[in-house]
mmCIF file of C-alpha atoms in Angstrom:
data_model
loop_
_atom_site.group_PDB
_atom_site.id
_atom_site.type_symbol
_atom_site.label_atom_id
_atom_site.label_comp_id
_atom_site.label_asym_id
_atom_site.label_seq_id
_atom_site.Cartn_x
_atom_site.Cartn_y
_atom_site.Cartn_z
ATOM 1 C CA UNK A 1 -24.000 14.782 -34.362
ATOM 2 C CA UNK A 2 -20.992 14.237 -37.155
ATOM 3 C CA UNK A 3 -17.604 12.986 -36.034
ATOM 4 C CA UNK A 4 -16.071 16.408 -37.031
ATOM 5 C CA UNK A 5 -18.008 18.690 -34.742
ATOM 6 C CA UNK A 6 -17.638 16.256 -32.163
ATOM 7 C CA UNK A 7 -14.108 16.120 -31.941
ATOM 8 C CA UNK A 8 -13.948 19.889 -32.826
ATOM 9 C CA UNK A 9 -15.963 20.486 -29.406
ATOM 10 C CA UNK A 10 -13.802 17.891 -27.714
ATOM 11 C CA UNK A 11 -10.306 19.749 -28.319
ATOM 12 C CA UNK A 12 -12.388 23.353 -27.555
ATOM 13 C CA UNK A 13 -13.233 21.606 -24.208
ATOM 14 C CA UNK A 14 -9.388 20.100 -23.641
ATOM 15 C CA UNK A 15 -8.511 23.869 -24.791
ATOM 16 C CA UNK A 16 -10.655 25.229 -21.917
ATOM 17 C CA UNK A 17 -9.814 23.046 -18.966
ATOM 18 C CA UNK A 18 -5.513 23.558 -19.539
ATOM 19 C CA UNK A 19 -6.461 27.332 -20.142
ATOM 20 C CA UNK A 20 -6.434 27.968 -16.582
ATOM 21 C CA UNK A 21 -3.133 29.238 -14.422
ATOM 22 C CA UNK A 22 -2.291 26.925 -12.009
ATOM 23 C CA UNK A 23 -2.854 27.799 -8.279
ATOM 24 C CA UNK A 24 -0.633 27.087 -5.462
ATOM 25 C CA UNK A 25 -1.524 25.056 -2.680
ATOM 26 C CA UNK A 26 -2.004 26.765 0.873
ATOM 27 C CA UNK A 27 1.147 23.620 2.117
ATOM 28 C CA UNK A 28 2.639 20.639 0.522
ATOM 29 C CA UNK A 29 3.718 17.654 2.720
ATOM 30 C CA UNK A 30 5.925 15.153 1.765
ATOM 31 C CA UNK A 31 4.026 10.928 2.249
ATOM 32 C CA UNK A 32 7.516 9.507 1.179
ATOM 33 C CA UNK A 33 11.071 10.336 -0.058
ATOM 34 C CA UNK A 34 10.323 10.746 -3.658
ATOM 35 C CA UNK A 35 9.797 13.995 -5.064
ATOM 36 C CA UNK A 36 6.207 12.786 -6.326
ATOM 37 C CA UNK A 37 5.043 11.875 -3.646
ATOM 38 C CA UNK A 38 3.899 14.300 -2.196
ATOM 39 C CA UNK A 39 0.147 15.986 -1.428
ATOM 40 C CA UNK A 40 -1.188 19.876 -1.593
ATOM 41 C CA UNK A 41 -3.522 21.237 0.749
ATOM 42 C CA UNK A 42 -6.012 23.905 -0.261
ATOM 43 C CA UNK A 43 -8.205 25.103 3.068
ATOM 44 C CA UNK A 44 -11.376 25.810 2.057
ATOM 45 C CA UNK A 45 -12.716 29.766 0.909
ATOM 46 C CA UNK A 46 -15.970 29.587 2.052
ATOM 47 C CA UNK A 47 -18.869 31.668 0.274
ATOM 48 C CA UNK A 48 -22.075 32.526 0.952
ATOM 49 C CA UNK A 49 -24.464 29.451 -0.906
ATOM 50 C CA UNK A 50 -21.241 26.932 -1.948
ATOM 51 C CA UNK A 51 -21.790 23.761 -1.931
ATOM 52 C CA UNK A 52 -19.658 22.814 1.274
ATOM 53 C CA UNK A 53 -20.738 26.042 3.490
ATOM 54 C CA UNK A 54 -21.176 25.352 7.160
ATOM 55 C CA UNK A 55 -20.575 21.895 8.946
ATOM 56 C CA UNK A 56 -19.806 20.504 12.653
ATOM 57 C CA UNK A 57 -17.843 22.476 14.591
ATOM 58 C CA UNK A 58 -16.814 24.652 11.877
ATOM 59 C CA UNK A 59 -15.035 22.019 10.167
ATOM 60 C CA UNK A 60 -15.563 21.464 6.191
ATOM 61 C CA UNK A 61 -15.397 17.941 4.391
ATOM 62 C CA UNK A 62 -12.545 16.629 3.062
ATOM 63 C CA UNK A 63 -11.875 16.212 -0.940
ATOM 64 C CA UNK A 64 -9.170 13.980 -1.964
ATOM 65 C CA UNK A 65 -8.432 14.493 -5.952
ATOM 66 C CA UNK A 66 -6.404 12.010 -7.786
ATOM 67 C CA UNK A 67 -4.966 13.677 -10.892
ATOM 68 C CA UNK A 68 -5.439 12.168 -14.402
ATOM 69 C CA UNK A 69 -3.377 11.875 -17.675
ATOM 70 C CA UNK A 70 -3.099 8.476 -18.376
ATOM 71 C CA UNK A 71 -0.528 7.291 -15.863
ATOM 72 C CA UNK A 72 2.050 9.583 -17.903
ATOM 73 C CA UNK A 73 4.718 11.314 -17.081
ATOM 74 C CA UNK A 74 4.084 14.556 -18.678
ATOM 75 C CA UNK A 75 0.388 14.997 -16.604
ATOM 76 C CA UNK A 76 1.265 15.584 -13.408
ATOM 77 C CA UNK A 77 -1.013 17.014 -10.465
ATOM 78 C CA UNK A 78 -0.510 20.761 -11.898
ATOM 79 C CA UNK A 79 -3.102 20.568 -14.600
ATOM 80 C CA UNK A 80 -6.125 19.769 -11.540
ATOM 81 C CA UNK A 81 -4.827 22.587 -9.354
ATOM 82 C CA UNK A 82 -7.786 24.869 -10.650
ATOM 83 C CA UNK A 83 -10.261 22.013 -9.852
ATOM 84 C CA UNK A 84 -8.816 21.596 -6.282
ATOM 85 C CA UNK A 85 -9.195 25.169 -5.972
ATOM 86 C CA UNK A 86 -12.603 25.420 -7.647
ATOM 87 C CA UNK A 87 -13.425 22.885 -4.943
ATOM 88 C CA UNK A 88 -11.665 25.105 -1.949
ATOM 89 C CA UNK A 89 -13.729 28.055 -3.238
ATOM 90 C CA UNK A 90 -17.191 25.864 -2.540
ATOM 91 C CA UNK A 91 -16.259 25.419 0.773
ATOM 92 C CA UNK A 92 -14.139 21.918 0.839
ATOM 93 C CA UNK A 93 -10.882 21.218 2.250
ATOM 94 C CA UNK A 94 -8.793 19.491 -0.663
ATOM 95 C CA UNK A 95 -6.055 17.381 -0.921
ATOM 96 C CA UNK A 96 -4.585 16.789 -4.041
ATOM 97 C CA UNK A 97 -2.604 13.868 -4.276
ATOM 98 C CA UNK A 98 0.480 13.386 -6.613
ATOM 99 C CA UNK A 99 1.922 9.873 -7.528
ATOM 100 C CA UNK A 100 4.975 8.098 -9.586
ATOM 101 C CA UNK A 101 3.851 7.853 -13.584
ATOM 102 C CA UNK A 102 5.528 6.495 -16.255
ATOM 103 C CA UNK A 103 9.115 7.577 -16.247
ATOM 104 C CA UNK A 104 10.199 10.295 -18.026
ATOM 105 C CA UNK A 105 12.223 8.771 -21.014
ATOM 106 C CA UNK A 106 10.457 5.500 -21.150
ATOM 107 C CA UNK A 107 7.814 5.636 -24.401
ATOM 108 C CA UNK A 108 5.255 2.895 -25.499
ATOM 109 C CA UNK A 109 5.100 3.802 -29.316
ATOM 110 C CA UNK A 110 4.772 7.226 -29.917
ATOM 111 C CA UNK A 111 3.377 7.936 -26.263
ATOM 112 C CA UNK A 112 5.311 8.096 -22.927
ATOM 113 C CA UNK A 113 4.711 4.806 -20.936
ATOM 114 C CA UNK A 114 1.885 4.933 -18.754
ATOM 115 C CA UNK A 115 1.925 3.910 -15.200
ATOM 116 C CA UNK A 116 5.068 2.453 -13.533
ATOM 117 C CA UNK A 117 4.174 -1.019 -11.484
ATOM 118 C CA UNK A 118 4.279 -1.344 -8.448
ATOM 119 C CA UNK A 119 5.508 2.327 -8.277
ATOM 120 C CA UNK A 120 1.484 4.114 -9.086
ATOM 121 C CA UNK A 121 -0.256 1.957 -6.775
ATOM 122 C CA UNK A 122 2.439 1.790 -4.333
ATOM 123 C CA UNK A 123 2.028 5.662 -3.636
ATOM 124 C CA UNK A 124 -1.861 5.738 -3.789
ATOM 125 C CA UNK A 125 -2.049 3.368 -1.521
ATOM 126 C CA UNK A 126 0.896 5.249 0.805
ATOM 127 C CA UNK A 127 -0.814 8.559 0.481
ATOM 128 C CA UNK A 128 -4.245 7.211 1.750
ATOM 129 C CA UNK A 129 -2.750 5.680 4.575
ATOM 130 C CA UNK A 130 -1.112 8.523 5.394
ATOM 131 C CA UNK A 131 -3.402 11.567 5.011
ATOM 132 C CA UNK A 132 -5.143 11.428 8.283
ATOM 133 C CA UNK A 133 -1.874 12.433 10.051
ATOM 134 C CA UNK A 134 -0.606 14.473 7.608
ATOM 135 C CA UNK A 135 -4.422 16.400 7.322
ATOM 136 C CA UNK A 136 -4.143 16.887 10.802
ATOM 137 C CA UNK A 137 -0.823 18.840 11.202
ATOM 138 C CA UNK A 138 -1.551 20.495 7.662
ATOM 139 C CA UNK A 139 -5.221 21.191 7.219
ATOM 140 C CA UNK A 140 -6.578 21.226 10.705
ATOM 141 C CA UNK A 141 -10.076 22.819 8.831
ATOM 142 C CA UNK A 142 -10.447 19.645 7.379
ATOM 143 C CA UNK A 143 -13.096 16.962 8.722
ATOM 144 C CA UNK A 144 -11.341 13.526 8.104
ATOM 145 C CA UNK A 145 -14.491 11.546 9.145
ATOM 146 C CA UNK A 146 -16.088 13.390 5.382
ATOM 147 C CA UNK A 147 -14.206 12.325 3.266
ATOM 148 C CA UNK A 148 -15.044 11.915 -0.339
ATOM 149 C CA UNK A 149 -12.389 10.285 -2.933
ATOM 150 C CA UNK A 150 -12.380 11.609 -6.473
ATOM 151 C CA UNK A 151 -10.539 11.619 -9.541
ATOM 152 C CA UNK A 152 -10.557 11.898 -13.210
ATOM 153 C CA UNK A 153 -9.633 9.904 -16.122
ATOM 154 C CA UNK A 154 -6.645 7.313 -14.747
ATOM 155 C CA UNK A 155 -7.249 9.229 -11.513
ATOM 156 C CA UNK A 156 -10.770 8.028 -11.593
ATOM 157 C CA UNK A 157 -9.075 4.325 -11.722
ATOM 158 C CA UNK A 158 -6.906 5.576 -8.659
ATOM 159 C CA UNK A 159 -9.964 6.727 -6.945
ATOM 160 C CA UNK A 160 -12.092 3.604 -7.560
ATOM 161 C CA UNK A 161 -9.000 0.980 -6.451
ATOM 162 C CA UNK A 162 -8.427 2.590 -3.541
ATOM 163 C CA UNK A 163 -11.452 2.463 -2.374
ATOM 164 C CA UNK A 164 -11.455 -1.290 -2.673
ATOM 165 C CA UNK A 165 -8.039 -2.645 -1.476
ATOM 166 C CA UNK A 166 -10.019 -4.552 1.251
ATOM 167 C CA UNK A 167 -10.825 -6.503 -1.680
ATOM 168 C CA UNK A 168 -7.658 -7.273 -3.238
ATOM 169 C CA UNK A 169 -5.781 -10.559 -3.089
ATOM 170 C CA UNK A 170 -4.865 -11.778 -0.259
ATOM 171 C CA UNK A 171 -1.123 -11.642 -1.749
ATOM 172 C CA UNK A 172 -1.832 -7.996 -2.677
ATOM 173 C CA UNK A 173 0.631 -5.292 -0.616
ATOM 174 C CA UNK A 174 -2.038 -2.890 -0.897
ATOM 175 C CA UNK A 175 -4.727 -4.983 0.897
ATOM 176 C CA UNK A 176 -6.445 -3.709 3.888
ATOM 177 C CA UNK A 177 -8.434 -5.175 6.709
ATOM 178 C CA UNK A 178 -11.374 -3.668 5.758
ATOM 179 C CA UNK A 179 -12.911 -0.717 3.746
ATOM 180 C CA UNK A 180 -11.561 2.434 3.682
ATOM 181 C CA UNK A 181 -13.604 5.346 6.031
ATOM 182 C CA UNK A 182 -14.694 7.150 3.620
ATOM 183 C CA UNK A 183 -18.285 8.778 2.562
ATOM 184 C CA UNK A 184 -17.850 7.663 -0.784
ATOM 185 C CA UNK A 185 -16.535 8.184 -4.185
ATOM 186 C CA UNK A 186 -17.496 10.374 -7.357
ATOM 187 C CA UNK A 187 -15.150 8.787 -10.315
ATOM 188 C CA UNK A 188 -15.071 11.481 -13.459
ATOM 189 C CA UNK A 189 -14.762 9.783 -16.627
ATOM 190 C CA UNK A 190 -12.710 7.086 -15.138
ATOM 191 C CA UNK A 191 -10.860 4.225 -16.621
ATOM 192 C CA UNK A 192 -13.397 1.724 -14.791
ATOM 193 C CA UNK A 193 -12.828 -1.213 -16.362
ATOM 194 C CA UNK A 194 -10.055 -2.678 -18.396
ATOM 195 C CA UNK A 195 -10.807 -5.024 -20.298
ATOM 196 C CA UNK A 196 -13.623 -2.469 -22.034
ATOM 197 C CA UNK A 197 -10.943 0.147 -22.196
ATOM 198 C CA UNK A 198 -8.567 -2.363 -23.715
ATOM 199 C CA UNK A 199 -10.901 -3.402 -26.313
ATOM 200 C CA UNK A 200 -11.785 0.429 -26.967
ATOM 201 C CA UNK A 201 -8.124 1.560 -26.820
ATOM 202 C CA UNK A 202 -8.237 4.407 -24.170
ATOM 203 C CA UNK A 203 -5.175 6.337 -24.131
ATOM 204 C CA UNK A 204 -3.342 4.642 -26.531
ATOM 205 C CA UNK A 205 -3.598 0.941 -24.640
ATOM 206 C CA UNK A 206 -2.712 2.601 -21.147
ATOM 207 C CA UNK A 207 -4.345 0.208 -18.897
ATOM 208 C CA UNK A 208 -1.891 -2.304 -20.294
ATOM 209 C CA UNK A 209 1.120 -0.782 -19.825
ATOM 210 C CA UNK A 210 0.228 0.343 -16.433
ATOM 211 C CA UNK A 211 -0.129 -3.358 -15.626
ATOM 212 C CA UNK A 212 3.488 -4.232 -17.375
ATOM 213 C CA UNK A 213 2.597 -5.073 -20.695
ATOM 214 C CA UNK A 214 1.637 -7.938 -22.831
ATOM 215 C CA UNK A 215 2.851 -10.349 -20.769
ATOM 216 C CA UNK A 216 1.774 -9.204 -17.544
ATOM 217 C CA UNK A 217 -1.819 -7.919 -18.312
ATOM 218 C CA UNK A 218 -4.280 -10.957 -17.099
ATOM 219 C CA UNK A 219 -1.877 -11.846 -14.164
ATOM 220 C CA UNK A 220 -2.244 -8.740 -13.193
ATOM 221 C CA UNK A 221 -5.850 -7.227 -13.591
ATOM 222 C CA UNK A 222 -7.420 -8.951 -10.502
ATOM 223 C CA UNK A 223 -5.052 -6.786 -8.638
ATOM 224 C CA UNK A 224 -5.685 -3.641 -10.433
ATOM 225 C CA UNK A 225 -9.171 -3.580 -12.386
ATOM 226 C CA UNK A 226 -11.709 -1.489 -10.431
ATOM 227 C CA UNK A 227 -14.629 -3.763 -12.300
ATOM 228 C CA UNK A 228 -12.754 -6.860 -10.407
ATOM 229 C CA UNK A 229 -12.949 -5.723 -6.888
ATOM 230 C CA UNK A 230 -16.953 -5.544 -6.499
ATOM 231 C CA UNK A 231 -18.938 -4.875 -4.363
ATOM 232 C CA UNK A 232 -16.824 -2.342 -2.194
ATOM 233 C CA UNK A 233 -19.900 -1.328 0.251
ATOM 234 C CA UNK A 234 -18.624 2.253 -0.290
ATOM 235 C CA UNK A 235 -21.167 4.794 -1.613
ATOM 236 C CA UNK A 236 -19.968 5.509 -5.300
ATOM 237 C CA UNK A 237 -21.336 7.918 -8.145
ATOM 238 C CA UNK A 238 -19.770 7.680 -12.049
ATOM 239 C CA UNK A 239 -19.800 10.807 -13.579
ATOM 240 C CA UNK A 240 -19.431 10.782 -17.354
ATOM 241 C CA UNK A 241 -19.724 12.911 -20.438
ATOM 242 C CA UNK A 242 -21.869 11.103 -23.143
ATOM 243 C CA UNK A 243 -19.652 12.881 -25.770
ATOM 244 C CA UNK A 244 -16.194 11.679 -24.063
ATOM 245 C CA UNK A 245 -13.884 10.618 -26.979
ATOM 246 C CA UNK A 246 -11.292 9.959 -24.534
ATOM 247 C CA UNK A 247 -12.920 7.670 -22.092
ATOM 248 C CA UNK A 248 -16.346 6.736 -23.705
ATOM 249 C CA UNK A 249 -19.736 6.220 -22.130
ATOM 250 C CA UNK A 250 -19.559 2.162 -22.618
ATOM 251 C CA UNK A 251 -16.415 2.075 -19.396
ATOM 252 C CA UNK A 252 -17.916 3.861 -17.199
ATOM 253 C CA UNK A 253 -21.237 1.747 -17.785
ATOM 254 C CA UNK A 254 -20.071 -1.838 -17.876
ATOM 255 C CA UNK A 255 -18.147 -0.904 -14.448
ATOM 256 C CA UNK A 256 -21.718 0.323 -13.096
ATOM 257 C CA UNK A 257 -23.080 -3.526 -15.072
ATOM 258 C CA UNK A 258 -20.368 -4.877 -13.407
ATOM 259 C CA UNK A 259 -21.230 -3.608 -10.061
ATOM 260 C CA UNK A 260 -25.158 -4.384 -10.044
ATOM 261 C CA UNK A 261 -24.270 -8.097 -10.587
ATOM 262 C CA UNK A 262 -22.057 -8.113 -7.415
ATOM 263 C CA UNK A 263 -25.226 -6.585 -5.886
ATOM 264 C CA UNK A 264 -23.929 -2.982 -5.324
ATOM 265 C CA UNK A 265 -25.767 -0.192 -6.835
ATOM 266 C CA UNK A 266 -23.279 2.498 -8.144
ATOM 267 C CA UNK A 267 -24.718 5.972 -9.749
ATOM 268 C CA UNK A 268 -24.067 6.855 -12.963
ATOM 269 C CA UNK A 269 -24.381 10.694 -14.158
ATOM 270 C CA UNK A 270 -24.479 11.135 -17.554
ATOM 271 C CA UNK A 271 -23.569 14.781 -19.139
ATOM 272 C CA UNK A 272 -25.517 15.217 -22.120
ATOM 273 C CA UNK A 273 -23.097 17.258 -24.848
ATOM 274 C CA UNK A 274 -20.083 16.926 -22.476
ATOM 275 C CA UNK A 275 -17.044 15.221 -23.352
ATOM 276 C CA UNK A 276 -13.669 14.119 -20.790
ATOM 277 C CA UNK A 277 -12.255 17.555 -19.792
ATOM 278 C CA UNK A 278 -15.108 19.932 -18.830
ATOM 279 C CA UNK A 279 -15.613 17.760 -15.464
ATOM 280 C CA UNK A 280 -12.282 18.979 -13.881
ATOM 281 C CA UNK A 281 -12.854 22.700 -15.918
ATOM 282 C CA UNK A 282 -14.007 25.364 -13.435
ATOM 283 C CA UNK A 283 -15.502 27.456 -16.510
ATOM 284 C CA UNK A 284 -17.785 24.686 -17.230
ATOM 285 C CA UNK A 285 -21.214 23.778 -16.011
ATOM 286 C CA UNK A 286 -20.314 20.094 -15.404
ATOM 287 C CA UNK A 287 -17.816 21.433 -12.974
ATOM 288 C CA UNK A 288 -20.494 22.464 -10.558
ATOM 289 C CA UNK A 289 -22.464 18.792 -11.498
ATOM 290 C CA UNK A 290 -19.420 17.578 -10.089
ATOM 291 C CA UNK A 291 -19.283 19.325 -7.261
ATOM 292 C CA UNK A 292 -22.652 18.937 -6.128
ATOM 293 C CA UNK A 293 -22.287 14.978 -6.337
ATOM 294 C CA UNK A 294 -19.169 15.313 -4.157
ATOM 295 C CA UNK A 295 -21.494 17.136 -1.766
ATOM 296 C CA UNK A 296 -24.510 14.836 -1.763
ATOM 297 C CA UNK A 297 -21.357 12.233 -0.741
ATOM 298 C CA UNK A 298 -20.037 14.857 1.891
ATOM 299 C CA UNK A 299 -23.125 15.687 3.839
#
């Protein structure tokens, strides 16, 4: 397919997933004293033949989204609140987390800095220890022993490091004692691996500035870098469009390479003619994919 109607169909599918009007959550609880760190609830709208109908005790599985946009400022947990609520509408109880970016003001070039360290990882880590409580006084339809992580882009990063802080440095705040409950992980287009997304330059060199820079990068990567922190014994499924321009095919893959050598076996969907945004777009087919692999996870 030429370059031009590939990135024609690329900014029709960006066009389509920010076309949407945000939706509010059902409650918003607060996991610290910033004002971005904080997590909405949607309670899930069960319909007859969604993908998260029925479950123990009347209680539906719990999604956990972690917002993308390159660790930047200007993309904050807004732009996903139709894919939380796509989610709620199948059935799932959703929590959509929101986290400290790049500062507002600070710029790398001609793009907002991405990622503020410690700050990003500081709060992921702070909302996942915290969302059992806080599920429990705000989402009491929510089954915390189903719960699937996902996220897209950067929050596909988020999605896949949290899931393996047992495997951080021992130095590492965010380390924990062991893995994290959860049923598993779908990762949407996610910024898997830095080194390949360094080499490819996704988002403008991103991954880098998350980590501090220059100067900071290699210090810094075994305590960041999903494709460092293998195997995490957590069931995890890659979902990626084989037409992303934004995060392409080859990061997702040499995270799932990555993985097979440390003797894990991590699924990898690949969406023929789909690029980065139609996985978080409720008006497109791979939104349902999506959901379905989140379900697989749940049940």
């Amino acid at each position: 397919m030429p370059d031009d109607v590939v990135a024609a169909r690329a900014a029709a599918e960006e066009e389509s997933a920010f076309s949407h009007p945000a939706v509010d959550p059902d409650t918003t609880a607060a996991y610290g004293d910033h004002p971005d760190q904080v997590i909405d609830f949607y309670a899930p709208r069960e319909t007859a033949g969604t993908a998260g109908a029925g479950g123990p005790g009347g209680l539906a599985p719990l999604v956990v989204v972690l917002h993308g946009g390159a660790w930047r400022a200007p993309h904050d947990r807004r732009h996903v609140t139709p894919f939380a609520d796509f989610l709620a509408r199948r059935g799932f109880a959703v929590a959509n987390v929101e986290y400290r970016r790049g500062a507002e003001g600070e710029s790398s070039g001609a793009s907002p800095a991405a990622g503020r360290w410690p700050d990003t990882l500081d709060d992921v880590a702070a909302a996942l220890d915290a969302l059992p409580a806080l599920v429990r006084e705000a989402l009491p339809q929510a089954d915390a022993r189903r719960t699937v992580l996902t996220g897209h882009s950067a929050g596909g990063h988020l999605a896949l490091w949290a899931a393996a802080r047992h495997l951080l440095p021992a130095d590492a705040p965010w380390r924990t004692g062991g893995p994290a409950a959860l049923r598993g992980v779908v990762a949407l287009a996610p910024i898997a691996d830095f080194e390949v997304a360094e080499k490819l330059d996704v988002c403008g060199g991103a991954p880098r500035q998350l980590l501090g820079g220059d100067e900071h990068f290699v210090e810094r990567r075994p305590y960041a870098d999903p494709a460092l922190l293998l195997p995490t014994g957590i069931a995890t499924t890659l979902v990626q469009g084989r037409t992303d321009l934004v995060v392409p095919q080859a990061v997702a893959e040499s995270y799932a390479d990555a993985a097979a050598k440390a003797g894990e076996v991590v699924g990898l969907t690949l969406l023929e003619d789909v690029g980065h945004f139609p996985l978080i777009d409720p008006a497109a087919d791979a939104c349902a994919v999506v959901a379905e692999e989140i379900a697989q996870l749940a049940w």
